[in-house]
Amino acid sequence: MTPEPAVPRPAATVLLLRDTPGERPLQVFLQRRVAGMAFAGGMTVFPGGGVDQADVPDPELWAGPLPEWWGERFAAEPVAAGRLVHAAVRETFEECGVLLAARSDGTTPDPMVLAEARADLVARRRTLPQVLVESGLVLRADLLDAWSRWITPEESPRRYDTAFFVAAVPHGQEADAHTTEAVEAAWWYPAEALDRWRAGEMELMAPTFRTLQEIAEFPDTASVMAAAAARTVRPVIPKVKREGDEVVVVLPGDEGFEVAAGHLRPGDLR
């Protein structure tokens, strides 16, 4: 008897973007997850993770588009969409130290204060709302926009319904690799990351691969953010297939979707 597919857990991931000097300055922050992790171990991903019980928006600690707006953007219920935004901000702070929040005058606390708050958040000594209140901050939902929503294929024992956000790294903040969930983290030009995958030097899940292909079409952060504002987001369950020397992400309705694979591994689809 075929077991019932696992119910996807809501999750959020953030494409942190920045520009560097050059003709095509766009870079995106990527982390290589610890190999022994239960889900996507060894894969290179954008920062993010599952929505937890504490991811409940507080209207007093919120600036920018409301959960109702996010619900329309992600084709989700407003309450669920608000929790996705909250999880996106929390996970980004926990995993790479970038806090998408600010005081009313746009400033953020001293980096040492933020480092202490991050450590407490990771250790579950404080929640994100407590950090915001104690530092006089509000969550800046206006720094994010929706990019896509991907659901893990049914054959996976662990499944996630993941909202993909885009955000520029706020001025004065730096993303880092100080997390126990990744063995390395760095800024990448999207095309460079795809080349590393083609060379068998990087593992990517289908949503990450497709997303890197998409943003590689844009020269800089501003153009990605403008494209995000114009996108219509609907949930999709991806697969991948080989077409000659190319790997193609296929979606329901595409030719070959029924026989395509659920994951990308270096070498097996090249």
Coordinates of C-alpha atoms in Angstrom, one line a residue:
M1 CA 0.0 0.0 0.0
T2 CA 1.4 3.4 -1.0
P3 CA 1.8 5.7 2.0
E4 CA 0.0 9.0 2.0
P5 CA 2.3 11.9 1.0
A6 CA 3.6 14.0 3.9
V7 CA 1.8 17.2 4.5
P8 CA 4.0 20.1 3.5
R9 CA 5.2 22.3 6.3
P10 CA 5.1 26.1 5.7
A11 CA 8.5 27.7 5.3
A12 CA 10.1 30.9 4.1
T13 CA 13.4 31.6 2.3
V14 CA 15.0 34.9 1.3
L15 CA 17.1 35.8 -1.7
L16 CA 19.3 38.4 -0.2
L17 CA 20.7 40.6 -2.9
R18 CA 23.5 43.1 -3.3
D19 CA 25.4 44.9 -6.1
T20 CA 29.1 44.9 -6.6
P21 CA 31.1 47.1 -9.0
G22 CA 30.9 45.8 -12.5
E23 CA 28.8 45.5 -15.7
R24 CA 26.4 43.0 -14.1
P25 CA 26.8 43.6 -10.4
L26 CA 24.0 41.4 -9.0
Q27 CA 25.0 38.9 -6.3
V28 CA 22.9 36.6 -4.1
F29 CA 23.8 35.0 -0.8
L30 CA 23.9 31.2 -0.7
Q31 CA 24.7 28.7 2.1
R32 CA 25.8 25.1 1.8
R33 CA 23.8 23.1 4.4
V34 CA 25.4 20.7 6.8
A35 CA 25.6 17.3 5.0
G36 CA 23.9 15.4 7.9
M37 CA 20.8 17.5 8.0
A38 CA 17.5 15.6 7.6
F39 CA 16.3 17.8 4.7
A40 CA 18.5 19.1 1.9
G41 CA 21.7 18.1 3.6
G42 CA 24.7 19.2 1.6
M43 CA 22.6 21.3 -0.7
T44 CA 23.4 24.9 -1.4
V45 CA 20.3 27.1 -0.6
F46 CA 19.1 30.5 0.2
P47 CA 18.8 31.3 3.9
G48 CA 15.5 30.2 5.4
G49 CA 13.5 27.6 7.3
G50 CA 10.2 26.4 8.6
V51 CA 7.6 28.6 10.2
D52 CA 7.5 28.0 14.0
Q53 CA 4.9 28.7 16.7
A54 CA 6.4 32.0 17.6
D55 CA 6.1 33.4 14.1
V56 CA 3.0 35.4 14.8
P57 CA 2.9 39.0 13.5
D58 CA 2.3 41.8 16.0
P59 CA 0.6 44.8 14.3
E60 CA 2.5 47.1 16.7
L61 CA 5.8 45.8 15.5
W62 CA 5.1 45.8 11.8
A63 CA 5.8 48.3 9.0
G64 CA 4.9 47.9 5.4
P65 CA 2.4 45.8 3.5
L66 CA -0.1 44.0 5.8
P67 CA -0.7 40.2 5.9
E68 CA -3.7 40.6 3.7
W69 CA -1.5 42.1 1.0
W70 CA 1.0 39.2 1.4
G71 CA -1.9 36.7 1.2
E72 CA -2.8 38.0 -2.2
R73 CA 0.9 37.9 -3.3
F74 CA 1.4 34.3 -2.3
A75 CA -2.1 33.0 -2.9
A76 CA -2.4 32.2 0.8
E77 CA -4.6 33.0 3.7
P78 CA -3.6 36.3 5.3
V79 CA -2.8 34.8 8.7
A80 CA -0.6 32.2 7.1
A81 CA 1.0 34.8 4.8
G82 CA 1.8 37.1 7.8
R83 CA 3.5 34.2 9.5
L84 CA 5.6 33.5 6.4
V85 CA 6.9 37.1 6.4
H86 CA 7.7 36.8 10.1
A87 CA 9.5 33.6 9.6
A88 CA 11.5 35.1 6.6
V89 CA 12.7 37.9 8.8
R90 CA 13.6 35.7 11.8
E91 CA 15.4 33.0 9.7
T92 CA 17.4 35.6 7.8
F93 CA 18.5 37.1 11.1
E94 CA 19.3 33.8 12.7
E95 CA 21.2 32.3 9.7
C96 CA 23.1 35.2 8.3
G97 CA 22.8 38.1 10.7
V98 CA 20.8 40.4 8.5
L99 CA 17.9 41.9 10.3
L100 CA 15.1 43.3 8.1
A101 CA 13.9 45.6 10.8
A102 CA 14.6 49.2 11.8
R103 CA 13.7 52.0 14.2
S104 CA 11.2 54.7 13.1
D105 CA 14.1 56.9 11.9
G106 CA 15.5 54.0 9.8
T107 CA 18.5 53.2 12.0
T108 CA 19.4 49.9 13.6
P109 CA 21.2 49.1 16.9
D110 CA 24.9 48.8 17.3
P111 CA 26.3 45.6 15.6
M112 CA 27.3 44.2 19.0
V113 CA 23.7 44.6 20.3
L114 CA 22.4 42.9 17.2
A115 CA 25.0 40.1 17.6
E116 CA 23.8 39.5 21.2
A117 CA 20.2 39.5 20.1
R118 CA 20.9 37.0 17.3
A119 CA 22.6 34.7 19.7
D120 CA 19.7 34.8 22.1
L121 CA 17.2 34.2 19.2
V122 CA 19.1 31.2 18.0
A123 CA 19.3 29.8 21.6
R124 CA 15.6 30.5 22.1
R125 CA 16.3 32.7 25.0
R126 CA 14.4 35.5 23.3
T127 CA 11.8 35.6 20.6
L128 CA 11.9 38.0 17.6
P129 CA 9.1 40.2 19.0
Q130 CA 11.1 40.5 22.2
V131 CA 14.2 41.5 20.3
L132 CA 12.2 44.1 18.3
V133 CA 10.6 45.6 21.5
E134 CA 13.8 45.8 23.5
S135 CA 15.7 47.4 20.6
G136 CA 12.9 49.8 19.6
L137 CA 12.5 48.2 16.2
V138 CA 9.7 47.2 13.9
L139 CA 9.7 44.4 11.3
R140 CA 10.1 46.0 7.9
A141 CA 7.8 44.0 5.6
D142 CA 8.4 46.7 3.0
L143 CA 12.0 45.6 2.5
L144 CA 10.7 42.3 1.1
D145 CA 8.8 41.2 -2.0
A146 CA 7.4 37.9 -3.2
W147 CA 9.2 35.9 -5.8
S148 CA 7.7 32.4 -5.9
R149 CA 6.2 29.6 -3.9
W150 CA 7.5 26.0 -4.2
I151 CA 6.1 22.8 -2.7
T152 CA 8.4 19.7 -2.2
P153 CA 7.4 16.8 -4.5
E154 CA 5.2 14.2 -3.0
E155 CA 7.8 11.4 -3.0
S156 CA 9.9 13.2 -0.4
P157 CA 9.4 12.1 3.2
R158 CA 9.9 15.7 4.4
R159 CA 7.9 18.3 2.5
Y160 CA 7.8 22.1 2.6
D161 CA 5.5 24.7 1.1
T162 CA 8.1 27.4 0.8
A163 CA 7.5 31.1 0.1
F164 CA 10.5 32.6 -1.7
F165 CA 11.1 36.3 -0.9
V166 CA 13.6 38.8 -2.4
A167 CA 15.3 41.6 -0.4
A168 CA 18.2 43.9 -0.8
V169 CA 20.7 43.8 2.1
P170 CA 20.0 46.9 4.2
H171 CA 22.8 49.6 4.1
G172 CA 25.3 49.0 6.8
Q173 CA 24.5 45.3 7.4
E174 CA 26.7 42.3 6.3
A175 CA 25.6 38.7 5.8
D176 CA 27.8 36.1 7.4
A177 CA 28.3 32.3 7.8
H178 CA 27.9 32.2 11.5
T179 CA 25.3 29.5 11.7
T180 CA 25.4 25.9 12.7
E181 CA 23.1 24.9 9.8
A182 CA 25.7 25.6 7.1
V183 CA 29.3 24.7 6.5
E184 CA 29.9 27.7 4.3
A185 CA 28.2 30.7 3.0
A186 CA 29.1 33.4 0.5
W187 CA 27.9 35.9 -2.1
W188 CA 27.6 34.5 -5.6
Y189 CA 26.9 35.9 -9.1
P190 CA 23.9 33.8 -10.1
A191 CA 25.6 32.6 -13.4
E192 CA 28.7 31.6 -11.5
A193 CA 26.7 29.5 -9.1
L194 CA 25.0 27.7 -12.0
D195 CA 28.4 27.1 -13.6
R196 CA 29.6 25.5 -10.4
W197 CA 26.6 23.2 -10.3
R198 CA 27.2 22.2 -14.0
A199 CA 30.8 21.3 -13.0
G200 CA 29.5 19.0 -10.3
E201 CA 30.9 21.2 -7.5
M202 CA 27.6 22.3 -6.0
E203 CA 24.3 20.6 -5.2
L204 CA 21.1 22.5 -5.9
M205 CA 17.4 21.6 -5.4
A206 CA 15.1 22.3 -8.3
P207 CA 13.6 25.5 -6.9
T208 CA 17.1 26.9 -6.1
F209 CA 18.3 26.0 -9.6
R210 CA 15.3 27.5 -11.3
T211 CA 15.4 30.7 -9.2
L212 CA 19.1 31.2 -10.0
Q213 CA 18.3 30.9 -13.7
E214 CA 15.5 33.4 -13.3
I215 CA 17.5 36.1 -11.4
A216 CA 20.6 35.5 -13.7
E217 CA 18.5 37.3 -16.4
F218 CA 18.7 40.6 -14.4
P219 CA 21.8 42.8 -14.1
D220 CA 21.2 44.3 -10.6
T221 CA 19.2 44.3 -7.4
A222 CA 16.9 47.1 -8.5
S223 CA 15.8 45.1 -11.6
V224 CA 15.1 42.0 -9.6
M225 CA 13.0 43.9 -7.1
A226 CA 11.1 45.6 -10.0
A227 CA 10.5 42.2 -11.6
A228 CA 9.3 40.8 -8.2
A229 CA 6.7 43.5 -7.9
A230 CA 5.2 42.5 -11.3
R231 CA 5.2 38.8 -10.7
T232 CA 2.1 36.7 -10.1
V233 CA 3.0 34.0 -7.6
R234 CA 1.2 30.6 -7.5
P235 CA 2.3 27.4 -5.7
V236 CA 4.2 24.9 -7.9
I237 CA 5.6 21.4 -7.4
P238 CA 8.7 21.1 -9.5
K239 CA 10.6 18.3 -11.2
V240 CA 13.7 18.2 -13.5
K241 CA 14.6 16.5 -16.7
R242 CA 17.5 16.3 -19.1
E243 CA 17.3 17.9 -22.6
G244 CA 20.6 17.1 -24.3
D245 CA 23.3 18.8 -22.3
E246 CA 20.8 21.0 -20.5
V247 CA 18.9 20.4 -17.3
V248 CA 15.4 21.8 -17.4
V249 CA 13.0 22.4 -14.5
V250 CA 9.5 21.3 -15.5
L251 CA 6.2 22.2 -13.9
P252 CA 2.8 20.5 -14.0
G253 CA 1.5 20.7 -17.6
D254 CA 5.0 20.7 -19.2
E255 CA 6.0 17.9 -21.5
G256 CA 7.8 15.1 -19.6
F257 CA 6.7 16.2 -16.2
E258 CA 5.2 12.8 -15.3
V259 CA 8.6 11.0 -15.8
A260 CA 10.9 13.8 -14.6
A261 CA 13.0 13.5 -11.4
G262 CA 12.3 15.3 -8.1
H263 CA 15.9 16.3 -7.2
L264 CA 19.2 17.5 -8.8
R265 CA 22.4 15.8 -8.0
P266 CA 25.8 16.5 -9.5
G267 CA 26.5 14.2 -12.4
D268 CA 23.3 12.2 -12.6
L269 CA 21.5 14.7 -14.9
R270 CA 24.4 16.0 -16.9

